[in-house]
Coordinates of C-alpha atoms and ligand atoms in Angstrom, one line a residue:
Chain A
M1 CA 0.1 -0.1 -0.1
K2 CA 2.8 2.4 0.7
S3 CA 4.2 2.2 -2.7
I4 CA 0.7 2.8 -4.1
L5 CA 0.5 5.6 -2.2
M6 CA 3.8 7.0 -3.2
T7 CA 3.2 6.4 -6.9
R8 CA -0.4 8.0 -6.7
W9 CA 1.5 11.1 -4.9
M10 CA 3.8 11.2 -7.9
H11 CA 0.8 11.8 -9.9
W12 CA -0.9 14.2 -7.7
R13 CA 2.3 16.3 -7.5
K14 CA 1.9 17.2 -11.1
Q15 CA -1.7 18.3 -10.9
W16 CA -1.9 19.4 -7.4
L17 CA -3.5 22.6 -8.3
S18 CA -6.3 21.2 -10.4
L19 CA -7.0 18.7 -7.7
I20 CA -7.2 20.9 -4.7
V21 CA -9.4 23.2 -6.9
W22 CA -11.8 20.2 -7.5
L23 CA -11.8 18.9 -4.0
L24 CA -12.8 22.2 -2.6
L25 CA -15.1 23.2 -5.4
P26 CA -18.2 21.5 -3.8
I27 CA -17.8 23.9 -0.8
L28 CA -16.9 27.0 -3.1
A29 CA -19.8 26.5 -5.3
T30 CA -22.1 26.0 -2.6
A31 CA -21.0 29.5 -0.8
V32 CA -21.2 31.4 -4.0
F33 CA -24.5 29.6 -5.2
I34 CA -26.3 30.0 -1.8
T35 CA -24.9 33.7 -1.4
V36 CA -25.9 34.7 -5.0
A37 CA -29.2 32.9 -4.5
D38 CA -30.2 34.5 -1.4
Q39 CA -29.3 38.1 -2.6
W40 CA -31.6 37.5 -5.5
Q41 CA -34.2 36.1 -3.2
E42 CA -34.2 39.5 -1.1
D43 CA -36.2 41.0 -3.6
T44 CA -38.3 38.2 -4.4
K45 CA -40.0 37.5 -1.1
I46 CA -42.4 34.5 -0.9
P47 CA -46.0 35.2 0.0
I48 CA -47.3 33.4 3.0
G49 CA -50.9 33.4 4.5
L50 CA -51.0 33.7 8.2
V51 CA -54.5 33.1 9.8
V52 CA -54.3 34.0 13.4
E53 CA -57.3 32.6 15.1
D54 CA -56.0 32.9 18.8
D55 CA -55.8 36.6 20.1
S56 CA -53.2 36.2 22.8
T57 CA -50.1 38.3 23.2
M58 CA -48.1 35.2 22.6
A59 CA -49.9 34.6 19.1
E60 CA -49.2 38.5 18.1
A61 CA -45.5 38.1 19.2
L62 CA -45.3 35.1 17.1
V63 CA -46.6 36.9 13.8
Q64 CA -44.2 39.7 14.5
S65 CA -41.4 37.0 14.6
I66 CA -42.5 35.3 11.2
G67 CA -43.1 38.8 9.7
S68 CA -39.4 39.7 10.5
T69 CA -38.0 37.0 8.4
S70 CA -36.4 38.4 5.3
L71 CA -37.6 35.6 2.9
L72 CA -41.3 35.6 3.6
Q73 CA -44.0 38.3 2.8
I74 CA -46.5 37.9 5.3
E75 CA -50.3 38.4 4.3
R76 CA -52.8 38.2 7.3
M77 CA -56.1 37.1 6.2
D78 CA -59.2 34.7 7.3
K79 CA -58.8 31.2 6.8
N80 CA -61.5 30.9 4.0
Q81 CA -59.9 33.6 1.9
A82 CA -56.3 32.2 2.9
L83 CA -57.0 28.5 1.3
V84 CA -58.5 30.2 -1.8
K85 CA -55.5 32.0 -2.5
L86 CA -53.5 29.0 -1.9
E87 CA -55.5 27.0 -4.3
Q88 CA -54.9 29.8 -6.9
H89 CA -51.3 29.7 -6.3
E90 CA -51.4 33.3 -4.8
L91 CA -49.9 32.1 -1.6
D92 CA -47.1 29.6 -1.3
S93 CA -48.5 28.0 1.9
V94 CA -50.5 29.1 4.6
F95 CA -50.1 28.7 8.3
V96 CA -52.8 28.9 11.0
I97 CA -52.1 29.8 14.5
E98 CA -54.9 27.9 16.2
D99 CA -57.4 29.0 18.6
G100 CA -55.9 28.5 22.3
Y101 CA -52.3 28.7 21.0
Q102 CA -51.1 30.5 23.8
D103 CA -52.8 27.9 26.4
N104 CA -51.6 25.2 24.6
I105 CA -48.1 26.3 24.6
K106 CA -48.3 27.3 28.4
E107 CA -49.5 24.0 29.4
N108 CA -47.0 22.4 27.0
N109 CA -49.8 20.8 25.2
R110 CA -48.8 18.3 22.4
N111 CA -51.5 18.9 20.4
E112 CA -51.0 20.9 17.3
V113 CA -51.3 24.3 17.5
I114 CA -50.3 25.4 14.3
T115 CA -51.8 24.0 10.9
A116 CA -49.6 24.3 7.8
Y117 CA -51.2 24.0 4.4
S118 CA -49.3 23.7 1.1
S119 CA -50.0 22.9 -2.4
D120 CA -48.2 20.9 -4.8
M121 CA -46.7 24.1 -6.3
S122 CA -45.2 25.3 -3.0
I123 CA -41.6 26.0 -3.1
A124 CA -41.0 27.5 0.1
Y125 CA -43.1 25.4 2.2
M126 CA -40.1 23.5 3.6
P127 CA -38.0 26.6 4.9
A128 CA -41.1 28.4 6.0
K129 CA -42.6 25.6 8.0
E130 CA -38.9 25.2 9.3
T131 CA -38.9 29.0 10.4
V132 CA -42.2 29.1 11.9
A133 CA -41.6 25.6 13.6
S134 CA -38.4 27.1 15.2
Y135 CA -40.4 30.3 16.5
V136 CA -42.9 28.2 18.1
Q137 CA -40.0 26.1 19.9
Q138 CA -38.7 29.1 20.9
D139 CA -42.1 30.1 22.4
A140 CA -42.5 26.7 24.0
G141 CA -39.2 27.2 25.2
S142 CA -38.6 23.5 25.8
S143 CA -37.2 20.9 23.8
K144 CA -40.1 18.4 25.0
A145 CA -42.6 20.4 23.0
A146 CA -41.1 19.0 19.9
L147 CA -43.9 18.7 17.7
T148 CA -46.5 21.5 17.3
I149 CA -47.4 22.0 13.9
K150 CA -49.8 20.0 12.1
E151 CA -49.1 19.5 8.5
M152 CA -52.0 19.9 5.8
V153 CA -51.2 18.9 2.3
A154 CA -53.8 19.8 -0.3
E155 CA -53.1 18.5 -3.8
Y156 CA -54.6 20.2 -6.8
D157 CA -54.7 18.6 -10.3
T158 CA -53.7 20.9 -12.9
E159 CA -57.1 22.3 -13.7
M160 CA -57.4 23.6 -10.0
T161 CA -61.0 22.5 -10.1
W162 CA -60.8 21.5 -6.3
T163 CA -63.2 23.3 -4.0
W164 CA -62.5 24.5 -0.6
E165 CA -64.6 21.7 0.8
E166 CA -62.5 19.0 -0.9
I167 CA -59.2 20.8 0.3
V168 CA -60.6 20.7 3.7
E169 CA -61.8 17.0 3.6
T170 CA -58.6 15.9 2.0
S171 CA -56.7 17.7 4.8
N172 CA -58.9 16.0 7.6
Q173 CA -58.2 12.4 5.8
I174 CA -54.4 13.4 5.8
R175 CA -54.9 14.6 9.3
K176 CA -55.9 11.3 10.4
E177 CA -53.3 9.5 8.3
Q178 CA -50.5 11.3 9.5
S179 CA -48.9 11.6 12.8
L180 CA -47.7 14.9 13.9
L181 CA -45.5 16.9 11.8
H182 CA -41.9 15.6 11.3
S183 CA -39.1 17.5 9.5
S184 CA -38.5 15.7 6.7
F185 CA -34.8 16.8 6.1
S186 CA -32.6 16.6 8.8
F187 CA -30.2 18.1 6.8
Y188 CA -32.4 21.0 6.2
N189 CA -31.2 24.4 7.0
Q190 CA -31.3 24.4 10.8
K191 CA -30.5 27.7 11.6
N192 CA -31.5 28.7 15.1
P193 CA -33.5 31.9 15.2
I194 CA -32.9 32.0 19.0
E195 CA -29.3 33.3 17.9
G196 CA -30.2 36.4 16.3
T197 CA -30.0 36.3 12.6
K198 CA -33.4 36.2 11.2
E199 CA -32.1 35.1 7.7
I200 CA -33.2 31.9 6.4
S201 CA -32.2 30.4 2.7
L202 CA -34.7 28.7 0.5
W203 CA -32.0 26.7 -0.7
N204 CA -31.2 23.3 1.1
I205 CA -27.2 23.9 1.9
W206 CA -26.3 20.6 2.1
G207 CA -28.6 19.5 -0.9
V208 CA -26.7 22.1 -3.1
W209 CA -23.2 21.0 -1.6
S210 CA -24.3 17.4 -2.3
L211 CA -24.8 18.1 -6.0
F212 CA -21.3 19.7 -6.4
A213 CA -19.9 16.9 -4.4
F214 CA -21.3 14.6 -6.9
F215 CA -20.4 16.2 -9.6
T216 CA -16.7 16.7 -8.6
T217 CA -16.3 13.1 -7.3
F218 CA -17.1 11.8 -11.0
F219 CA -14.7 14.3 -12.7
I220 CA -12.0 13.4 -10.3
F221 CA -12.4 9.9 -11.2
D222 CA -11.4 10.2 -14.7
W223 CA -8.3 8.6 -13.8
V224 CA -9.9 5.5 -13.8
I225 CA -10.5 5.9 -17.6
K226 CA -7.2 7.6 -18.2
E227 CA -5.1 4.5 -16.6
K228 CA -7.2 1.9 -17.9
Q229 CA -7.3 2.9 -21.7
S230 CA -3.8 4.1 -21.8
R231 CA -0.8 2.2 -23.2
I232 CA 0.6 2.1 -19.6
K233 CA -2.1 -0.4 -19.0
V234 CA 0.1 -3.1 -20.3
R235 CA 2.9 -2.3 -17.8
L236 CA 0.3 -1.7 -14.9
S237 CA -0.9 -5.6 -15.6
L238 CA 2.6 -7.1 -14.9
L239 CA 3.1 -5.6 -11.5
R240 CA 3.6 -6.9 -8.3
F241 CA -0.2 -7.3 -7.9
S242 CA -3.2 -7.6 -10.7
F243 CA -4.3 -4.5 -12.4
K244 CA -7.7 -4.8 -10.4
A245 CA -5.6 -4.6 -7.4
Y246 CA -3.9 -1.9 -8.7
L247 CA -7.1 0.2 -9.1
L248 CA -8.4 -1.1 -6.0
K249 CA -5.9 0.2 -3.9
N250 CA -5.7 3.4 -5.7
W251 CA -9.6 3.8 -5.0
C252 CA -9.1 3.5 -1.5
I253 CA -6.3 6.3 -1.7
Y254 CA -8.9 8.4 -3.2
L255 CA -11.6 7.5 -0.9
A256 CA -9.4 8.5 2.1
L257 CA -8.6 11.8 0.1
F258 CA -12.2 12.6 -0.3
I259 CA -13.0 12.1 3.3
L260 CA -10.3 14.1 4.3
F261 CA -11.6 17.1 2.3
D262 CA -15.1 16.2 3.1
L263 CA -14.1 17.1 6.8
I264 CA -12.5 20.3 5.5
N265 CA -15.6 21.1 3.6
A266 CA -18.2 20.2 6.4
S267 CA -16.2 22.4 8.8
V268 CA -16.3 25.4 6.6
L269 CA -20.2 24.8 5.8
V270 CA -20.6 24.7 9.8
V271 CA -18.4 28.0 10.2
Y272 CA -19.8 29.9 7.3
F273 CA -23.5 28.9 7.0
D274 CA -23.5 28.1 10.9
Q275 CA -25.0 24.8 10.3
P276 CA -24.8 22.5 13.3
V277 CA -23.4 18.9 12.3
E278 CA -24.0 16.1 14.5
G279 CA -21.8 12.9 14.6
S280 CA -24.7 10.9 12.9
Q281 CA -24.5 13.4 10.1
M282 CA -20.8 12.9 9.6
L283 CA -21.5 9.2 9.4
A284 CA -24.2 10.0 6.5
M285 CA -21.6 12.0 5.1
I286 CA -19.1 9.3 5.0
G287 CA -21.4 6.8 3.7
F288 CA -22.6 9.2 0.9
R289 CA -19.0 9.4 0.0
L290 CA -18.3 5.7 -0.2
T291 CA -21.3 5.4 -2.4
M292 CA -20.5 8.2 -4.7
C293 CA -16.8 6.9 -4.9
M294 CA -18.1 3.4 -5.8
A295 CA -20.4 4.8 -8.4
A296 CA -17.8 7.1 -10.1
F297 CA -15.3 4.2 -10.1
L298 CA -17.8 1.7 -11.6
F299 CA -19.2 4.2 -13.8
A300 CA -16.0 5.1 -15.2
Q301 CA -15.1 1.4 -15.9
C302 CA -18.1 1.5 -19.0
F303 CA -16.3 4.3 -20.9
K304 CA -13.4 3.9 -23.4
T305 CA -12.5 7.9 -23.5
S306 CA -12.9 10.4 -20.7
F307 CA -14.6 12.8 -23.4
Y308 CA -17.8 10.7 -23.3
Y309 CA -17.5 10.0 -19.7
Y310 CA -17.6 13.9 -19.0
I311 CA -20.7 14.3 -21.1
A312 CA -22.5 11.5 -19.6
V313 CA -21.6 12.7 -15.8
I314 CA -23.6 16.1 -16.3
P315 CA -27.0 14.7 -16.9
V316 CA -26.8 12.0 -14.3
T317 CA -25.7 14.2 -11.8
L318 CA -28.4 16.7 -12.1
F319 CA -31.0 14.0 -12.5
M320 CA -29.6 12.5 -9.2
A321 CA -29.7 15.9 -7.7
I322 CA -33.6 16.6 -8.6
I323 CA -35.0 13.4 -7.9
G324 CA -33.0 13.4 -4.5
G325 CA -34.6 16.7 -3.5
A326 CA -31.0 18.5 -3.5
L327 CA -32.0 21.7 -5.5
I328 CA -35.8 22.1 -4.9
P329 CA -38.0 20.5 -2.2
I330 CA -39.8 18.1 -4.5
D331 CA -42.5 17.5 -2.1
G332 CA -45.1 18.1 -4.5
L333 CA -44.0 15.5 -6.7
S334 CA -42.9 12.8 -4.1
K335 CA -46.1 12.9 -2.4
D336 CA -47.5 11.0 -5.3
W337 CA -44.4 9.0 -6.3
S338 CA -42.5 8.9 -3.0
W339 CA -40.3 6.1 -4.1
I340 CA -38.7 8.3 -6.9
T341 CA -36.6 9.8 -4.1
Y342 CA -35.0 6.5 -3.2
L343 CA -33.7 6.3 -6.9
S344 CA -30.9 8.9 -5.8
P345 CA -28.4 8.4 -3.3
I346 CA -28.5 12.0 -2.3
Q347 CA -31.9 11.4 -0.5
A348 CA -30.2 9.1 2.0
F349 CA -27.8 11.5 2.5
L350 CA -30.1 14.5 3.2
E351 CA -32.1 12.3 5.4
G352 CA -29.0 11.5 7.5
N353 CA -28.8 7.9 6.8
M354 CA -25.6 6.0 6.5
V355 CA -26.6 3.3 4.8
S356 CA -28.8 3.4 1.7
G357 CA -29.9 1.2 -1.0
W358 CA -27.5 2.4 -3.3
M359 CA -24.6 1.7 -1.4
I360 CA -25.8 -2.0 -1.1
V361 CA -26.3 -2.4 -4.4
L362 CA -22.9 -0.6 -5.4
L363 CA -20.9 -2.7 -2.9
I364 CA -22.3 -6.1 -4.4
I365 CA -21.4 -4.7 -7.8
F366 CA -17.9 -3.6 -6.6
F367 CA -17.3 -7.4 -5.2
I368 CA -18.4 -8.8 -8.4
W369 CA -16.3 -6.8 -10.5
Y370 CA -13.2 -7.5 -8.1
W371 CA -13.6 -11.2 -8.1
R372 CA -14.5 -11.9 -11.5
K373 CA -11.8 -13.3 -13.5
E374 CA -9.7 -11.0 -15.6
K375 CA -9.7 -11.7 -19.2
A376 CA -6.3 -12.3 -19.5
Y377 CA -5.5 -15.3 -17.3
A378 CA -5.7 -13.9 -13.9
Chain B
M1 CA 13.0 -23.2 -20.3
L2 CA 9.8 -21.7 -21.9
K3 CA 7.3 -24.4 -23.6
V4 CA 4.6 -23.5 -25.7
E5 CA 2.5 -26.4 -26.9
A6 CA -0.2 -26.5 -29.3
L7 CA -1.0 -22.5 -29.1
S8 CA -4.0 -21.2 -31.1
K9 CA -5.4 -17.7 -31.3
H10 CA -8.2 -16.1 -33.5
Y11 CA -9.8 -12.9 -33.6
G12 CA -13.7 -13.2 -34.5
S13 CA -13.3 -15.3 -37.9
K14 CA -9.5 -14.6 -38.4
K15 CA -7.1 -17.2 -37.5
V16 CA -3.9 -15.5 -36.0
L17 CA -1.9 -18.6 -34.6
S18 CA -2.7 -22.0 -35.2
D19 CA -1.3 -25.1 -33.4
V20 CA 2.0 -23.2 -32.6
S21 CA 4.8 -25.3 -30.5
F22 CA 8.2 -24.6 -29.8
Q23 CA 10.7 -24.5 -26.9
I24 CA 13.5 -21.9 -25.8
N25 CA 16.3 -22.5 -23.6
P26 CA 18.0 -20.1 -21.2
G27 CA 20.6 -18.1 -22.8
E28 CA 19.1 -18.2 -26.2
V29 CA 18.2 -15.1 -28.1
V30 CA 15.3 -15.9 -30.7
G31 CA 14.1 -13.7 -33.4
L32 CA 10.6 -13.4 -34.5
V33 CA 9.9 -12.3 -38.0
G34 CA 7.0 -12.3 -40.2
E35 CA 5.0 -9.5 -42.4
N36 CA 2.6 -6.8 -40.7
G37 CA -0.3 -8.5 -39.5
A38 CA 1.3 -12.0 -39.2
G39 CA 0.6 -12.3 -35.4
K40 CA 3.8 -11.5 -33.8
S41 CA 2.7 -8.8 -31.3
T42 CA -0.1 -11.3 -30.5
L43 CA 2.4 -14.3 -29.9
L44 CA 4.3 -11.8 -27.4
N45 CA 1.1 -10.8 -25.8
I46 CA 0.3 -14.2 -24.9
L47 CA 3.8 -15.2 -23.8
A48 CA 3.4 -12.0 -21.7
T49 CA 0.2 -13.0 -20.0
L50 CA -1.5 -10.0 -21.5
I51 CA -4.0 -11.9 -23.6
S52 CA -5.0 -15.4 -23.4
P53 CA -4.9 -17.9 -25.9
D54 CA -7.9 -19.8 -27.4
K55 CA -6.1 -23.3 -26.8
G56 CA -2.6 -24.5 -25.8
N57 CA -0.4 -24.9 -22.8
L58 CA 2.3 -22.5 -21.9
S59 CA 5.1 -22.8 -19.2
F60 CA 8.1 -21.2 -17.8
D61 CA 10.7 -23.1 -15.9
D62 CA 8.0 -25.6 -15.0
H63 CA 5.6 -23.0 -13.9
S64 CA 2.4 -23.3 -15.9
Y65 CA 0.7 -20.1 -17.1
D66 CA -2.5 -21.4 -16.0
S67 CA -1.8 -22.2 -12.3
D68 CA 1.4 -20.2 -11.5
L69 CA 0.3 -16.9 -13.3
Q70 CA 1.9 -14.4 -10.7
K71 CA 5.0 -16.7 -10.6
V72 CA 5.3 -16.4 -14.2
R73 CA 4.6 -12.6 -14.5
K74 CA 7.3 -12.1 -11.9
K75 CA 9.8 -13.7 -14.5
I76 CA 8.5 -11.6 -17.5
G77 CA 10.1 -8.3 -18.8
Y78 CA 7.6 -7.4 -21.7
I79 CA 8.7 -4.5 -24.0
P80 CA 5.5 -3.2 -25.8
Q81 CA 5.6 -2.1 -29.5
D82 CA 3.8 0.9 -28.4
I83 CA 5.8 3.0 -25.9
A84 CA 4.3 2.9 -22.7
V85 CA 5.6 5.6 -20.2
W86 CA 4.0 8.6 -18.1
E87 CA 4.7 11.3 -20.5
D88 CA 4.3 13.9 -17.6
F89 CA 7.1 12.2 -15.8
T90 CA 10.6 12.8 -16.0
V91 CA 12.9 10.0 -17.0
E92 CA 13.7 9.6 -13.1
E93 CA 10.0 9.6 -12.1
N94 CA 9.2 7.0 -14.6
M95 CA 12.0 4.7 -13.3
V96 CA 10.8 5.3 -9.6
F97 CA 7.3 4.9 -10.3
F98 CA 7.6 1.7 -11.7
E99 CA 10.3 0.5 -9.4
Q100 CA 7.8 1.0 -6.5
L101 CA 5.3 -1.4 -8.0
S102 CA 7.6 -3.5 -9.3
W103 CA 8.7 -7.1 -8.0
K104 CA 12.2 -5.7 -6.9
K105 CA 13.5 -3.0 -5.0
K106 CA 16.1 -1.2 -6.5
S107 CA 18.3 2.3 -5.7
K108 CA 18.3 5.4 -7.6
A109 CA 21.9 4.7 -8.7
E110 CA 20.8 1.2 -9.9
L111 CA 18.0 2.5 -11.9
R112 CA 20.0 5.1 -13.4
Q113 CA 22.7 2.5 -14.4
L114 CA 20.2 1.0 -16.3
C115 CA 19.2 3.9 -18.4
Q116 CA 22.8 4.3 -18.7
N117 CA 23.1 0.7 -20.1
M118 CA 20.3 1.8 -22.6
K119 CA 22.5 4.7 -23.7
L120 CA 19.8 7.0 -22.2
E121 CA 21.7 9.8 -20.4
Q122 CA 18.7 12.2 -19.8
W123 CA 17.7 11.5 -16.3
K124 CA 16.1 14.9 -15.2
E125 CA 14.5 15.6 -18.4
K126 CA 10.6 15.3 -19.0
T127 CA 9.7 12.4 -21.2
Q128 CA 7.5 14.6 -23.5
S129 CA 10.5 16.4 -24.6
L130 CA 12.6 13.2 -25.3
S131 CA 13.0 12.2 -29.0
G132 CA 11.3 9.3 -30.4
G133 CA 14.4 7.1 -29.9
M134 CA 15.1 8.4 -26.4
K135 CA 11.5 7.2 -25.4
R136 CA 12.2 3.8 -26.8
K137 CA 15.2 3.6 -24.6
L138 CA 13.2 4.5 -21.6
N139 CA 10.4 2.0 -22.6
I140 CA 13.2 -0.6 -22.7
A141 CA 14.8 0.3 -19.2
I142 CA 11.4 0.4 -17.3
S143 CA 10.8 -3.2 -18.5
L144 CA 14.0 -4.6 -17.1
I145 CA 13.6 -3.1 -13.3
H146 CA 12.9 -6.2 -12.0
D147 CA 15.5 -8.3 -13.5
P148 CA 13.4 -10.6 -15.7
D149 CA 14.2 -13.9 -16.6
I150 CA 12.5 -13.9 -20.0
L151 CA 12.5 -10.6 -22.2
L152 CA 9.9 -10.2 -24.7
L153 CA 10.7 -7.4 -26.8
D154 CA 8.2 -5.9 -29.5
E155 CA 10.2 -4.1 -32.1
P156 CA 12.3 -2.7 -29.5
T157 CA 14.8 -0.7 -31.4
V158 CA 12.6 1.3 -34.2
G159 CA 13.7 4.5 -34.3
I160 CA 16.7 4.1 -32.3
D161 CA 20.1 5.3 -34.1
L162 CA 22.2 2.8 -35.4
K163 CA 25.1 3.3 -32.9
S164 CA 22.8 2.9 -29.7
R165 CA 20.9 0.1 -31.7
K166 CA 24.2 -2.0 -31.8
E167 CA 24.9 -1.2 -28.2
I168 CA 21.4 -2.1 -26.7
G169 CA 21.6 -5.3 -29.1
S170 CA 24.7 -6.5 -27.6
Y171 CA 23.6 -5.6 -24.1
L172 CA 20.8 -7.8 -24.5
H173 CA 23.2 -10.4 -26.2
G174 CA 25.0 -9.9 -22.9
L175 CA 22.1 -10.6 -20.6
A176 CA 21.2 -13.8 -22.6
K177 CA 24.9 -15.2 -22.5
H178 CA 26.2 -14.3 -19.3
E179 CA 23.1 -14.3 -17.1
G180 CA 21.2 -16.9 -18.6
K181 CA 18.4 -14.9 -19.9
T182 CA 15.9 -15.7 -22.6
V183 CA 15.4 -13.3 -25.3
I184 CA 12.7 -13.2 -27.8
Y185 CA 12.1 -10.3 -30.2
T186 CA 10.3 -8.9 -33.1
S187 CA 12.1 -6.7 -35.6
H188 CA 11.8 -5.9 -39.3
D189 CA 15.5 -5.1 -39.4
M190 CA 17.1 -8.1 -40.9
E191 CA 20.9 -7.2 -40.1
E192 CA 19.8 -6.8 -36.5
I193 CA 18.2 -10.3 -36.5
L194 CA 21.1 -11.9 -38.5
S195 CA 23.9 -10.4 -36.0
F196 CA 22.1 -11.1 -32.7
C197 CA 19.8 -14.1 -33.0
D198 CA 20.7 -17.6 -32.4
R199 CA 17.6 -19.1 -34.2
V200 CA 14.5 -17.3 -36.0
Y201 CA 10.8 -18.0 -36.1
C202 CA 8.9 -17.1 -38.7
I203 CA 5.4 -16.6 -38.6
G204 CA 3.0 -16.9 -41.8
E205 CA 2.9 -18.9 -45.1
D206 CA 5.2 -16.6 -47.1
P207 CA 8.4 -18.3 -47.7
F208 CA 10.2 -14.8 -48.1
Y209 CA 11.7 -14.7 -44.9
K210 CA 12.5 -18.2 -44.7
E211 CA 14.5 -18.3 -47.7
L212 CA 15.8 -15.0 -47.0
L213 CA 17.5 -16.0 -43.6
E214 CA 18.5 -19.7 -44.7
E215 CA 20.4 -18.0 -47.4
N216 CA 22.4 -16.2 -44.6
G217 CA 23.0 -19.3 -42.8
K218 CA 20.2 -18.9 -40.0
L219 CA 18.4 -21.6 -38.3
V220 CA 14.8 -20.9 -39.1
Q221 CA 11.8 -22.6 -37.9
V222 CA 8.1 -21.7 -39.5
L223 CA 5.3 -21.4 -36.8
Ligands
ATP401 N1 -7.5 -6.4 -30.7 C1 -7.7 -7.2 -32.0 N2 -8.9 -7.5 -32.2 C2 -8.9 -8.0 -33.4 N3 -7.8 -8.3 -34.4 C3 -6.5 -8.1 -33.8 C4 -6.5 -7.6 -32.6 N4 -5.3 -7.5 -32.4 C5 -4.6 -8.0 -33.6 N5 -5.5 -8.3 -34.6 C6 -5.3 -9.1 -35.7 O1 -4.5 -9.9 -35.7 C7 -3.4 -9.9 -36.5 C8 -1.9 -9.9 -35.9 O2 -1.6 -8.6 -35.4 P1 -0.6 -8.5 -34.6 O3 -0.5 -7.2 -34.0 O4 0.0 -9.6 -33.7 O5 0.6 -8.5 -36.0 P2 2.0 -8.1 -36.0 O6 2.8 -9.4 -36.6 O7 2.7 -7.7 -34.5 O8 2.2 -7.1 -37.0 P3 3.2 -5.4 -37.1 O9 4.5 -6.2 -38.0 O10 2.4 -4.8 -38.1 O11 3.2 -5.3 -35.6 C9 -3.9 -8.9 -37.5 O12 -4.4 -9.3 -38.7 C10 -4.4 -7.9 -36.7 O13 -5.5 -7.2 -37.5
MG402 MG1 3.4 -6.1 -33.7

């Protein structure tokens, strides 16, 4: 292994600048992307309907807090009106502060105190919900009052012919089916409003990061094609170890390098976007990295020239990112086809799972690849 | 001793080698001739374990190619027809790179000496900026790092100047005669074949090579 490390180092020394740039690209690109996108968002606030059915001081304070969020443009109205506007997509989502809000909070009542309505076109629902939830948490003042929002999902077909009654009925149905609200992204922007800044981002920072990480992993793995297709291969086949062992050992070195830079990436994200990161999330990150490295390695095996490989990588990455919900929350879509998100390894990462279906499948293919007889003798 | 028995190889419907058998003793230098596309490289590739034959038994020093592959590989020094070096590395880096991954540890001085035996003096120079002939010399030197017992050279001297060619030729000849290595090489240079080879194998039906070589008193076997 030492000699492989040494020979790999000889290659890296020749291309250290581009290698470092590629390795840091996910975090740099994420920072630029989020900063630019948030700047642009300043001018395009997202309209949210707020229905206040509780006339307590606490409820009023909550309205104030939500109103001070720069991302959201709050419109107060009655519930009827709000739902009609939601149906017409004039509002992105609607939050109802239920009657008895203050009393329930005071009694640490676990019943839902806020009802949230979204449509299948809601884009800001996720971040808005997180924000509202965090203010309610603040009010509840205790981590025990964990779940305080009830989620209502109204689905409209494209003709938007649903009546308000139907929405309410569907909502009631969903209310029965679903338990209390849970956050579907553990990697979702977890900015804590208690700490002062009232900024939230529409974008899922880890989602954006995972997209760029996916992309750069595949690009860096072009070494597989370069070494497999070059004339050098005949030499690499006559080494102390088989050519496959040579590739496998190099793969391990690349994996280690990536994990090292992931830690750097994560610390930058923590500092720059003050995203809290827990141990389990670090494990999810390592699992995600392992999955990506296997995927890129095996994918590269299918190509004869780097050029076609590069061309193929771009749509694959975008597809994975979109269905994985990395770029835009696709709750509207995934309500109907919840399986679709499992097609992307990014989903498992964003949910904070270390092991994904992809990882297991790729591990199996990886072993088959290694143990299958080499064509020439071995 | 290298033993080849009833070796056959075809690509698609094209038969390249059919039922080839021969034996080569240590210390022998054997030439391989034949027109373009006759199958010289194919044979050397099979002997180098890089491609597998359709049929046939091969062994070297009683190690079978089928069951003792790694033992055989350890003894093989294969010099490919296409130059196989890292273009962005210097001569030194190329030598060190392959030394690290090879069967034998060598010091830098030994590696440098190996290049000098090939008449390659540019040690710190980037391979990219070497001439074609110099790259050929490096191509040979890399394959000799692990002191292989059997040298398979596929047109090793193309483009190398006459003086170096003679020197490399006699160096390889010396390896066979003094260290008992087995040397097999292909070349389109008749003079080189005539002056360095003990025996010649001729691949293909065409009697041209056989007649030409026998006129000059060489022992020729048609494969
Ligand atoms: N990978 C391959 N697939 C199909 N046919 C091949 C392949 N490699 C070689 N051949 C064919 O096998 C025959 C022998 O090729 P080979 O390279 O062994 O010839 P050669 O004697 O080395 O020729 P040259 O003197 O030009 O180097 C040729 O007709 C070639 O077209
Ligand atoms: Mg050839």
